[in-house]
Amino acid sequence: MTETSTRPRISADRARSWMLRSPLSESDAVTPDALVLDLEDGLAPELKDEGREAAAAVLGRREAWVRVSGHGTPAWDADLRAVGSAAGLQGIVLAETASAAQVEATAERVPAGTRIVALIESAIGLERALSIASHPATFRLAFGSGDFRRDTGMADDPVVLSWPRARLVVASAAAGIPAPIDGPCLGSPTDALAAARHALAMGMTGKLVLRDDHLAPLHEGLSPTTDAIRDAIRILDGPVHGDGSYAPARARAELLLERAAAFGLAAAR
C-alpha cells in the first residue's frame, strides 16, 4: 500500500484523526484530517477568555473545528459568542451532548448549515443516541470515552466498551450519517495503532487524538490495508457468484476502495 506524493485533503465525513488542540498551543505544522480547537478541556478556567480570543484569531487565518463547552453553561454561551460566526469555522464539536434539544439550541446560535459533531459522554447521551444522531444539524457522533467511563463506572477495556461503541455505530447508520468518531487513546503509539484497528473493526471510522505521535499509527489503523484493498479488487474483478453473499460483499468492496482512494492509497492490481 502506498500514499500519493501529495497528501489529499480528507473530507470531514471521512476524517480519521480529530486532533484536539488548545488554541493557545495550536500549530500550523500539525496535519490531522481535522483540527479541533478545544475551548472545553483544552483550557484551564483562568485561560478561557484568552483561549477564546486565540481561537477566533486562528479561525481568521485557517479553517478548523471548535469544541465548545456543554450546553446551557456560561462557558457554552461565551464559546459560541467568540467563534460562532468566525470565517474559518468548519463546525462545532458539542461537549457533553445529552439530547437532540441541545443540538438544536447550539444550531440556533451558529450560521445555518453549520455542522455539529455531538460528543456522547454520558449514559443518558448514549440512551438518546438515535434521536441525537437523527437531528438535521448532527453531522457525526463522537465517543467521549473518558467521561463516559466516569459516568458509568465502566473499565477502559475494549471488550467492556464494545457495547457503547456499537450503540453509536448503529445509531449513526440508522440516522444515515457518517460513522462515529471514537475516543482518544492515552497510551503509546503502538497502543494507538491497536486502538485504531479496534475502532475500525467496530464500525467507527474516526478517532479523537491528543498527541502528535499518534497521528501516523491512527491513520494506518483506520485506513484500508494493502491486503484489504487487493481483496476488494479481486471481488469486483472476479466472477459473479449466485449465492446471497455476493451483493453485500461487492458493496463492502466498493466502499473500501472509495475510502482507499480518498486517503490516496493504492495497491497493485
Short mmCIF file of C-alpha atoms in Angstrom, two decimals:
data_model
loop_
_atom_site.label_atom_id
_atom_site.label_comp_id
_atom_site.label_asym_id
_atom_site.label_seq_id
_atom_site.Cartn_x
_atom_site.Cartn_y
_atom_site.Cartn_z
CA MET A 1 0.00 0.00 0.00
CA THR A 2 1.37 3.43 -0.91
CA GLU A 3 0.28 7.02 -0.45
CA THR A 4 0.22 9.53 -3.26
CA SER A 5 3.05 12.07 -3.17
CA THR A 6 0.63 14.89 -2.32
CA ARG A 7 -1.42 14.23 0.79
CA PRO A 8 -5.08 14.51 -0.21
CA ARG A 9 -7.47 16.78 1.62
CA ILE A 10 -9.74 14.49 3.62
CA SER A 11 -13.39 15.47 3.82
CA ALA A 12 -14.92 15.67 7.30
CA ASP A 13 -17.26 12.75 6.64
CA ARG A 14 -14.20 10.50 6.14
CA ALA A 15 -11.80 12.20 8.57
CA ARG A 16 -9.84 9.67 10.62
CA SER A 17 -7.91 11.92 13.02
CA TRP A 18 -9.69 14.63 15.01
CA MET A 19 -6.86 16.44 16.81
CA LEU A 20 -7.96 18.25 19.98
CA ARG A 21 -5.59 21.17 20.42
CA SER A 22 -5.62 24.14 22.78
CA PRO A 23 -5.90 27.32 20.70
CA LEU A 24 -3.04 28.68 22.83
CA SER A 25 -0.70 25.98 21.52
CA GLU A 26 -2.17 25.42 18.04
CA SER A 27 0.44 24.92 15.31
CA ASP A 28 0.08 25.12 11.55
CA ALA A 29 2.60 22.26 11.35
CA VAL A 30 0.04 19.80 12.72
CA THR A 31 -1.62 17.87 9.88
CA PRO A 32 -4.53 15.80 11.18
CA ASP A 33 -7.51 15.13 8.95
CA ALA A 34 -9.49 17.51 11.18
CA LEU A 35 -8.11 20.08 13.62
CA VAL A 36 -10.33 20.82 16.64
CA LEU A 37 -9.57 23.91 18.70
CA ASP A 38 -10.51 22.87 22.22
CA LEU A 39 -12.29 25.52 24.29
CA GLU A 40 -13.52 22.96 26.83
CA ASP A 41 -10.96 20.65 28.48
CA GLY A 42 -8.14 22.18 26.45
CA LEU A 43 -8.15 25.34 28.57
CA ALA A 44 -7.75 25.90 32.30
CA PRO A 45 -10.56 28.06 33.76
CA GLU A 46 -8.31 31.10 34.13
CA LEU A 47 -7.30 30.84 30.45
CA LYS A 48 -10.78 30.57 28.95
CA ASP A 49 -11.10 34.18 27.79
CA GLU A 50 -7.59 34.25 26.37
CA GLY A 51 -8.22 30.94 24.64
CA ARG A 52 -11.44 32.17 23.03
CA GLU A 53 -9.61 35.20 21.63
CA ALA A 54 -6.85 32.96 20.34
CA ALA A 55 -9.35 30.59 18.70
CA ALA A 56 -11.05 33.48 16.92
CA ALA A 57 -7.63 34.65 15.67
CA VAL A 58 -6.74 31.16 14.41
CA LEU A 59 -10.06 30.96 12.55
CA GLY A 60 -9.19 34.23 10.87
CA ARG A 61 -6.25 32.60 9.08
CA ARG A 62 -7.15 28.90 8.72
CA GLU A 63 -10.08 26.52 8.91
CA ALA A 64 -10.72 24.39 11.97
CA TRP A 65 -13.42 22.83 14.09
CA VAL A 66 -14.05 24.07 17.62
CA ARG A 67 -15.04 22.05 20.67
CA VAL A 68 -17.34 24.15 22.83
CA SER A 69 -18.44 23.55 26.39
CA GLY A 70 -21.59 21.69 27.35
CA HIS A 71 -24.98 23.19 26.50
CA GLY A 72 -26.55 25.62 28.94
CA THR A 73 -23.36 26.56 30.79
CA PRO A 74 -21.97 30.11 30.84
CA ALA A 75 -18.90 28.74 29.06
CA TRP A 76 -21.08 27.30 26.23
CA ASP A 77 -22.60 30.75 25.68
CA ALA A 78 -19.23 32.51 25.77
CA ASP A 79 -17.61 29.94 23.48
CA LEU A 80 -20.29 30.34 20.82
CA ARG A 81 -20.22 34.13 21.03
CA ALA A 82 -16.47 34.04 20.47
CA VAL A 83 -16.27 31.69 17.49
CA GLY A 84 -19.81 31.02 16.21
CA SER A 85 -19.54 33.40 13.26
CA ALA A 86 -15.80 33.09 12.57
CA ALA A 87 -14.86 32.83 8.90
CA GLY A 88 -12.77 29.68 9.26
CA LEU A 89 -15.21 27.70 11.40
CA GLN A 90 -15.69 24.27 9.84
CA GLY A 91 -18.08 23.08 12.50
CA ILE A 92 -18.79 22.66 16.20
CA VAL A 93 -17.91 19.72 18.43
CA LEU A 94 -20.50 19.91 21.20
CA ALA A 95 -19.24 18.56 24.51
CA GLU A 96 -21.47 16.51 26.81
CA THR A 97 -24.34 16.19 24.34
CA ALA A 98 -27.29 14.64 26.16
CA SER A 99 -30.26 15.39 23.90
CA ALA A 100 -31.31 16.48 20.43
CA ALA A 101 -32.62 19.68 22.04
CA GLN A 102 -29.06 20.62 22.95
CA VAL A 103 -28.00 20.15 19.32
CA GLU A 104 -30.97 22.32 18.28
CA ALA A 105 -30.05 25.09 20.74
CA THR A 106 -26.46 25.08 19.52
CA ALA A 107 -27.51 25.11 15.86
CA GLU A 108 -29.61 28.20 16.57
CA ARG A 109 -26.52 30.05 17.75
CA VAL A 110 -24.40 29.48 14.64
CA PRO A 111 -24.94 30.16 10.92
CA ALA A 112 -27.45 27.90 9.18
CA GLY A 113 -25.86 24.74 7.89
CA THR A 114 -23.02 24.68 10.43
CA ARG A 115 -22.12 21.05 11.08
CA ILE A 116 -22.23 19.74 14.64
CA VAL A 117 -20.37 16.71 15.95
CA ALA A 118 -22.28 15.55 19.02
CA LEU A 119 -19.90 14.25 21.69
CA ILE A 120 -21.62 11.48 23.65
CA GLU A 121 -20.08 11.37 27.13
CA SER A 122 -22.79 10.04 29.47
CA ALA A 123 -25.25 7.21 29.98
CA ILE A 124 -28.21 9.46 29.13
CA GLY A 125 -26.46 10.66 25.99
CA LEU A 126 -25.91 7.08 24.87
CA GLU A 127 -29.55 6.18 25.58
CA ARG A 128 -30.62 9.09 23.36
CA ALA A 129 -28.00 8.46 20.67
CA LEU A 130 -30.50 7.75 17.89
CA SER A 131 -32.52 10.93 18.45
CA ILE A 132 -29.30 12.95 18.68
CA ALA A 133 -27.94 11.38 15.50
CA SER A 134 -31.25 12.00 13.73
CA HIS A 135 -31.26 15.76 14.32
CA PRO A 136 -30.70 17.59 10.99
CA ALA A 137 -27.75 19.57 12.38
CA THR A 138 -25.89 16.50 13.67
CA PHE A 139 -23.06 15.69 11.30
CA ARG A 140 -21.37 12.86 13.22
CA LEU A 141 -21.39 11.34 16.69
CA ALA A 142 -18.22 11.08 18.77
CA PHE A 143 -17.50 8.97 21.83
CA GLY A 144 -16.24 10.83 24.89
CA SER A 145 -14.94 7.60 26.37
CA GLY A 146 -13.19 9.08 29.42
CA ASP A 147 -16.19 10.98 30.75
CA PHE A 148 -18.47 8.11 29.76
CA ARG A 149 -16.42 5.74 31.90
CA ARG A 150 -16.54 8.21 34.79
CA ASP A 151 -20.32 8.43 34.47
CA THR A 152 -20.91 4.68 34.22
CA GLY A 153 -18.02 3.10 36.10
CA MET A 154 -17.03 1.02 33.06
CA ALA A 155 -13.41 -0.07 32.71
CA ASP A 156 -11.06 1.09 29.97
CA ASP A 157 -11.26 -2.26 28.23
CA PRO A 158 -12.07 -2.85 24.54
CA VAL A 159 -14.48 -5.66 25.36
CA VAL A 160 -16.29 -3.70 28.08
CA LEU A 161 -16.65 -0.62 25.86
CA SER A 162 -17.69 -2.55 22.76
CA TRP A 163 -21.35 -2.16 23.66
CA PRO A 164 -21.44 1.68 23.81
CA ARG A 165 -19.28 1.85 20.70
CA ALA A 166 -21.69 -0.45 18.88
CA ARG A 167 -24.64 1.66 20.02
CA LEU A 168 -23.09 4.75 18.43
CA VAL A 169 -22.30 2.87 15.22
CA VAL A 170 -25.84 1.53 14.90
CA ALA A 171 -27.42 4.90 15.75
CA SER A 172 -25.30 6.64 13.12
CA ALA A 173 -26.18 4.07 10.46
CA ALA A 174 -29.87 4.23 11.33
CA ALA A 175 -29.84 8.03 11.12
CA GLY A 176 -27.97 7.97 7.80
CA ILE A 177 -24.96 9.98 8.97
CA PRO A 178 -21.24 9.09 8.67
CA ALA A 179 -19.80 6.54 11.08
CA PRO A 180 -18.88 7.80 14.55
CA ILE A 181 -15.57 9.08 15.91
CA ASP A 182 -14.01 7.04 18.70
CA GLY A 183 -12.48 8.46 21.87
CA PRO A 184 -8.75 9.11 22.22
CA CYS A 185 -6.03 6.63 23.13
CA LEU A 186 -3.87 7.61 26.12
CA GLY A 187 -1.12 5.00 25.63
CA SER A 188 1.88 4.63 23.37
CA PRO A 189 1.87 4.95 19.56
CA THR A 190 1.72 1.14 19.43
CA ASP A 191 -1.35 1.25 21.66
CA ALA A 192 -2.83 3.93 19.37
CA LEU A 193 -2.43 1.64 16.35
CA ALA A 194 -4.18 -1.23 18.14
CA ALA A 195 -6.95 1.09 19.37
CA ALA A 196 -7.49 2.45 15.86
CA ARG A 197 -7.74 -1.03 14.39
CA HIS A 198 -10.27 -1.99 17.07
CA ALA A 199 -12.32 1.14 16.37
CA LEU A 200 -12.40 0.34 12.66
CA ALA A 201 -13.44 -3.24 13.38
CA MET A 202 -16.29 -1.83 15.49
CA GLY A 203 -17.50 0.25 12.54
CA MET A 204 -16.05 3.60 13.66
CA THR A 205 -14.03 5.48 11.05
CA GLY A 206 -12.52 8.34 13.05
CA LYS A 207 -10.78 8.85 16.36
CA LEU A 208 -10.10 11.77 18.66
CA VAL A 209 -6.37 12.28 19.15
CA LEU A 210 -4.39 14.21 21.75
CA ARG A 211 -0.77 13.56 20.75
CA ASP A 212 1.13 14.32 17.56
CA ASP A 213 2.92 10.95 17.65
CA HIS A 214 -0.43 9.17 17.50
CA LEU A 215 -1.35 10.61 14.10
CA ALA A 216 0.62 8.21 11.90
CA PRO A 217 -0.44 5.00 13.70
CA LEU A 218 -4.01 6.23 13.89
CA HIS A 219 -4.11 6.91 10.14
CA GLU A 220 -2.62 3.50 9.50
CA GLY A 221 -5.08 1.72 11.75
CA LEU A 222 -8.14 3.48 10.32
CA SER A 223 -7.14 3.06 6.67
CA PRO A 224 -7.67 0.01 4.44
CA THR A 225 -4.67 -2.31 4.39
CA THR A 226 -2.92 -3.44 1.23
CA ASP A 227 -4.42 -6.90 1.60
CA ALA A 228 -7.90 -5.50 2.12
CA ILE A 229 -7.59 -3.33 -1.00
CA ARG A 230 -6.40 -6.27 -3.08
CA ASP A 231 -9.23 -8.46 -1.76
CA ALA A 232 -11.73 -5.77 -2.69
CA ILE A 233 -10.29 -5.51 -6.21
CA ARG A 234 -10.43 -9.31 -6.54
CA ILE A 235 -14.11 -9.34 -5.56
CA LEU A 236 -15.03 -6.59 -8.02
CA ASP A 237 -12.95 -8.04 -10.87
CA GLY A 238 -13.96 -11.64 -10.22
CA PRO A 239 -16.90 -13.71 -11.44
CA VAL A 240 -20.41 -13.10 -10.18
CA HIS A 241 -21.46 -15.66 -7.57
CA GLY A 242 -25.01 -16.94 -7.33
CA ASP A 243 -25.26 -17.12 -3.54
CA GLY A 244 -26.67 -14.41 -1.29
CA SER A 245 -23.26 -13.26 -0.04
CA TYR A 246 -22.14 -11.73 -3.32
CA ALA A 247 -24.10 -8.45 -3.33
CA PRO A 248 -23.15 -7.46 0.25
CA ALA A 249 -19.52 -8.44 -0.38
CA ARG A 250 -19.41 -6.34 -3.54
CA ALA A 251 -20.97 -3.34 -1.77
CA ARG A 252 -18.41 -3.57 1.04
CA ALA A 253 -15.60 -3.83 -1.51
CA GLU A 254 -16.80 -0.72 -3.32
CA LEU A 255 -16.97 1.26 -0.07
CA LEU A 256 -13.49 0.13 0.94
CA LEU A 257 -11.99 1.20 -2.37
CA GLU A 258 -13.75 4.56 -2.12
CA ARG A 259 -12.13 5.10 1.29
CA ALA A 260 -8.74 3.98 -0.01
CA ALA A 261 -8.96 6.43 -2.90
CA ALA A 262 -9.99 9.25 -0.57
CA PHE A 263 -6.87 8.64 1.53
CA GLY A 264 -4.59 8.48 -1.50
CA LEU A 265 -3.88 4.77 -1.05
CA ALA A 266 -3.28 2.29 -3.85
CA ALA A 267 -2.41 -1.38 -4.24
CA ALA A 268 -1.03 -3.15 -7.27
CA ARG A 269 -3.69 -4.95 -9.26
#
